[in-house]
């Protein structure tokens, strides 16, 4: 009996440790980012990273460290991806959860999941060779290597996340809601539009937010497809550089310990904070709606 | 999801296999190239290309090479041929940019850094701090090619015009005698040796912030091919294939001064004589005086056969001045 209790406690401790490890890893990453950013903050100053200007640490003239255009580019690609992924993803999830027969579902679900398995470098190559010329032709501009190109590709990448989370949310809506709606004479489409999807809204918003988090962190596809220009973009048809692409471009060549090296950690810290707050927001929204329901 | 082996999930697995193998194919034509050693019997069956070389003169070794995107295909070809003669040596060649190659050499993770530019002051300082003596070898010549779309009527530019275009001071083709169309700029990223070389040698100033920063030479080629207003710069080896300019693009002739006759980088003598104003030597850096397998490989690159491969790769052989440079820096006489 005593031994049994002891074993129980040991197992409890083991699972607690597993939970704590992920928290420690998160804190460790945050600490590393912050610690390595401090030398850059000391030299450039917090204002140096957020004044109007360019990101140009290897300039011919005086180096510049403004991250504003990078942040703008990141949000353009992220929100652009959402505009594509959310309507498509929610519609797809509604189809899978409400309309499709079990046989259709068995065919479509694995195919959507394969979408998540496409290597990002392949998608980037696709964007460069196929999608960019297509965008150029549609909008009658000389080059389609721009923010929209990246947004469409990242939207495709975020699609499986949105679909599977939104489908879970829709499936979780109690069957009674649907029955009541149908009994009142609503059609199937009216039921989906006015009852099921509003009831699943918290889950759908959380799905969108997590899709956004995925989109903002995406690197390789964006790096290949958006053109990475440093200038402030005027529209979605201009090339942009995102925070993550900027780190990927420059991290390989900077001498360790240089100002450029530390300022890239600062860029990483900004990226970390943005995704952290987006995920936290998704969590808060999710909790609030769940309590109301 | 896969509770039972339904036809649908089998189809899913099949699709996955198709996509993955497709991605491998696409990845295979990308830049990073891993050169696998040829089977050992090849060396004994075929006479070694150098004839007099003694395959057993060096011990088995692995050489890691990293750096310049411009050099990666040429060095991979050189390594392949070298490994036919010396099957006991394995050479892996990857890209990543000159800056990445030099950083890796100074951190001691590679044996040879490919670089299309000399080392920066900050890198030399870093080398000193790490106790690494970086030794340079020039093994090929490059004429950085300014390329435009084949439907662009432009044929030539002066150095000053080219610099002004990339600085963003000239923004319309009509300002350099072309059609009334805006100019789209395509350049490399700051990890690229060509990016730095072009900035310091042609622009002598900062790039226009509207320039698109592409991942490699091949991406610039692809972008200019589909953009009639575009201009880009790439290593000459990427502009040609089998001695001809690649389809879809045009290589501009460049005049050193406005009014002087423009010179094409497609002629060997224009590069070796220095008449083409954007000629440059291509470098490899090693840590300390090269010895053993690394030295043998460098000697092979500088040999007659090595320089033939350089030419076959679309680049140009080194000159006597470069040989003198190699003798002084690395003590290699070829």
Coordinates of C-alpha atoms in Angstrom, one line a residue, chain A residues 22-176:
Chain A
X22 CA 8.3 23.5 -21.6
X23 CA 7.9 26.5 -19.4
X24 CA 11.6 26.6 -18.6
X25 CA 12.4 26.2 -22.4
X26 CA 10.2 29.2 -23.1
X27 CA 11.8 31.3 -20.4
X28 CA 15.2 30.2 -21.5
X29 CA 14.5 31.3 -25.1
X30 CA 13.2 34.6 -23.8
X31 CA 16.2 35.2 -21.6
X32 CA 18.6 34.4 -24.4
X33 CA 16.9 36.8 -26.7
X34 CA 16.8 39.5 -24.2
X35 CA 20.3 39.0 -22.9
X36 CA 21.8 39.1 -26.4
X37 CA 19.7 42.1 -27.4
X38 CA 21.0 44.3 -24.5
X39 CA 24.3 45.2 -26.1
X40 CA 22.5 46.4 -29.2
X41 CA 19.9 48.3 -27.2
X42 CA 22.8 50.0 -25.3
X43 CA 24.5 51.0 -28.5
X44 CA 21.6 51.8 -30.8
X45 CA 19.0 52.7 -28.2
X46 CA 15.4 51.7 -28.2
X47 CA 14.5 54.7 -30.3
X48 CA 17.1 53.6 -33.0
X49 CA 15.1 50.5 -33.6
X50 CA 11.7 52.3 -33.9
X51 CA 12.5 55.6 -35.7
X52 CA 11.6 56.1 -39.3
X53 CA 14.3 54.9 -41.5
X54 CA 15.7 51.7 -42.9
X55 CA 17.2 48.4 -41.7
X56 CA 20.7 48.6 -43.2
X57 CA 23.4 47.3 -40.8
X58 CA 25.9 46.6 -43.7
X59 CA 25.4 50.0 -45.4
X60 CA 28.0 51.7 -47.6
X61 CA 27.5 54.7 -45.5
X62 CA 26.3 54.9 -41.8
X63 CA 24.4 51.8 -40.6
X64 CA 20.7 52.1 -39.8
X65 CA 18.7 49.8 -37.6
X66 CA 15.0 50.8 -37.9
X67 CA 12.7 47.8 -37.8
X68 CA 9.5 49.7 -38.6
X69 CA 9.4 48.6 -42.3
X70 CA 10.1 45.0 -41.3
X71 CA 7.3 45.0 -38.7
X72 CA 4.9 46.5 -41.3
X73 CA 5.9 43.9 -43.9
X74 CA 5.4 41.1 -41.3
X75 CA 1.9 42.3 -40.5
X76 CA 1.0 42.8 -44.2
X77 CA 2.0 39.2 -45.0
X78 CA 0.3 37.9 -41.8
X79 CA -3.0 39.7 -42.3
X80 CA -3.0 39.1 -46.0
X81 CA -2.6 35.3 -45.3
X82 CA -5.6 35.5 -42.9
X83 CA -7.8 37.1 -45.5
X84 CA -7.1 34.1 -47.6
X85 CA -6.9 31.3 -45.0
X86 CA -9.9 32.2 -42.8
X87 CA -12.9 32.4 -45.2
X88 CA -11.5 29.4 -47.2
X89 CA -10.6 27.5 -44.0
X90 CA -13.9 28.1 -42.2
X91 CA -15.9 27.2 -45.3
X92 CA -13.9 24.1 -45.8
X93 CA -14.3 23.2 -42.1
X94 CA -18.1 23.7 -42.3
X95 CA -18.2 21.5 -45.3
X96 CA -16.2 18.7 -43.6
X97 CA -18.2 18.9 -40.3
X98 CA -21.7 19.6 -41.6
X99 CA -22.1 18.6 -45.2
X100 CA -19.6 15.9 -46.3
X101 CA -20.5 12.3 -46.0
X102 CA -18.1 10.2 -44.0
X103 CA -16.6 8.8 -47.2
X104 CA -15.9 12.3 -48.6
X105 CA -14.4 13.3 -45.3
X106 CA -12.1 10.4 -45.4
X107 CA -10.8 11.5 -48.8
X108 CA -10.6 15.3 -48.1
X109 CA -9.1 15.3 -44.6
X110 CA -5.8 13.5 -45.5
X111 CA -5.4 15.7 -48.5
X112 CA -5.7 18.9 -46.5
X113 CA -3.3 17.5 -44.0
X114 CA -0.8 16.8 -46.8
X115 CA -0.9 20.5 -47.6
X116 CA 0.7 21.0 -44.2
X117 CA 3.5 18.7 -45.1
X118 CA 4.7 20.5 -48.2
X119 CA 8.2 21.8 -47.5
X120 CA 8.2 25.5 -47.3
X121 CA 11.1 25.8 -49.8
X122 CA 9.0 24.0 -52.4
X123 CA 6.1 26.4 -51.8
X124 CA 8.6 29.3 -52.1
X125 CA 9.9 28.0 -55.4
X126 CA 6.3 27.6 -56.6
X127 CA 5.6 31.2 -55.7
X128 CA 8.6 32.4 -57.6
X129 CA 8.1 30.5 -60.8
X130 CA 4.3 30.1 -61.0
X131 CA 2.4 32.5 -58.7
X132 CA 4.5 35.6 -59.2
X133 CA 4.1 35.7 -63.0
X134 CA 0.4 35.0 -62.5
X135 CA 0.0 38.0 -60.1
X136 CA 2.0 40.2 -62.5
X137 CA -0.4 39.3 -65.3
X138 CA -3.6 39.7 -63.3
X139 CA -2.6 43.2 -61.9
X140 CA -0.7 44.2 -65.0
X141 CA 2.5 45.0 -63.2
X142 CA 6.0 44.1 -64.3
X143 CA 6.8 41.8 -61.3
X144 CA 4.7 39.7 -59.0
X145 CA 7.4 39.2 -56.4
X146 CA 5.7 41.2 -53.7
X147 CA 3.7 41.1 -50.4
X148 CA 0.6 39.6 -52.0
X149 CA 2.6 36.7 -53.4
X150 CA 3.9 35.9 -49.9
X151 CA 0.5 36.4 -48.4
X152 CA -1.2 33.9 -50.7
X153 CA 1.5 31.3 -50.2
X154 CA 1.5 31.7 -46.4
X155 CA -2.3 31.6 -46.5
X156 CA -2.1 28.2 -48.1
X157 CA 0.4 27.1 -45.4
X158 CA -1.9 28.3 -42.6
X159 CA -5.0 26.7 -44.2
X160 CA -4.6 23.2 -42.6
X161 CA -4.2 24.8 -39.1
X162 CA -7.4 26.8 -39.6
X163 CA -9.3 24.0 -41.1
X164 CA -8.6 21.4 -38.5
X165 CA -9.1 23.7 -35.5
X166 CA -12.3 25.2 -37.0
X167 CA -13.6 21.8 -37.8
X168 CA -13.1 20.7 -34.2
X169 CA -14.9 23.8 -33.0
X170 CA -17.8 23.2 -35.3
X171 CA -18.1 19.6 -34.4
X172 CA -18.1 20.5 -30.7
X173 CA -21.4 22.5 -31.2
X174 CA -24.1 20.5 -29.4
X175 CA -26.4 18.5 -31.7
X176 CA -29.4 20.1 -30.0

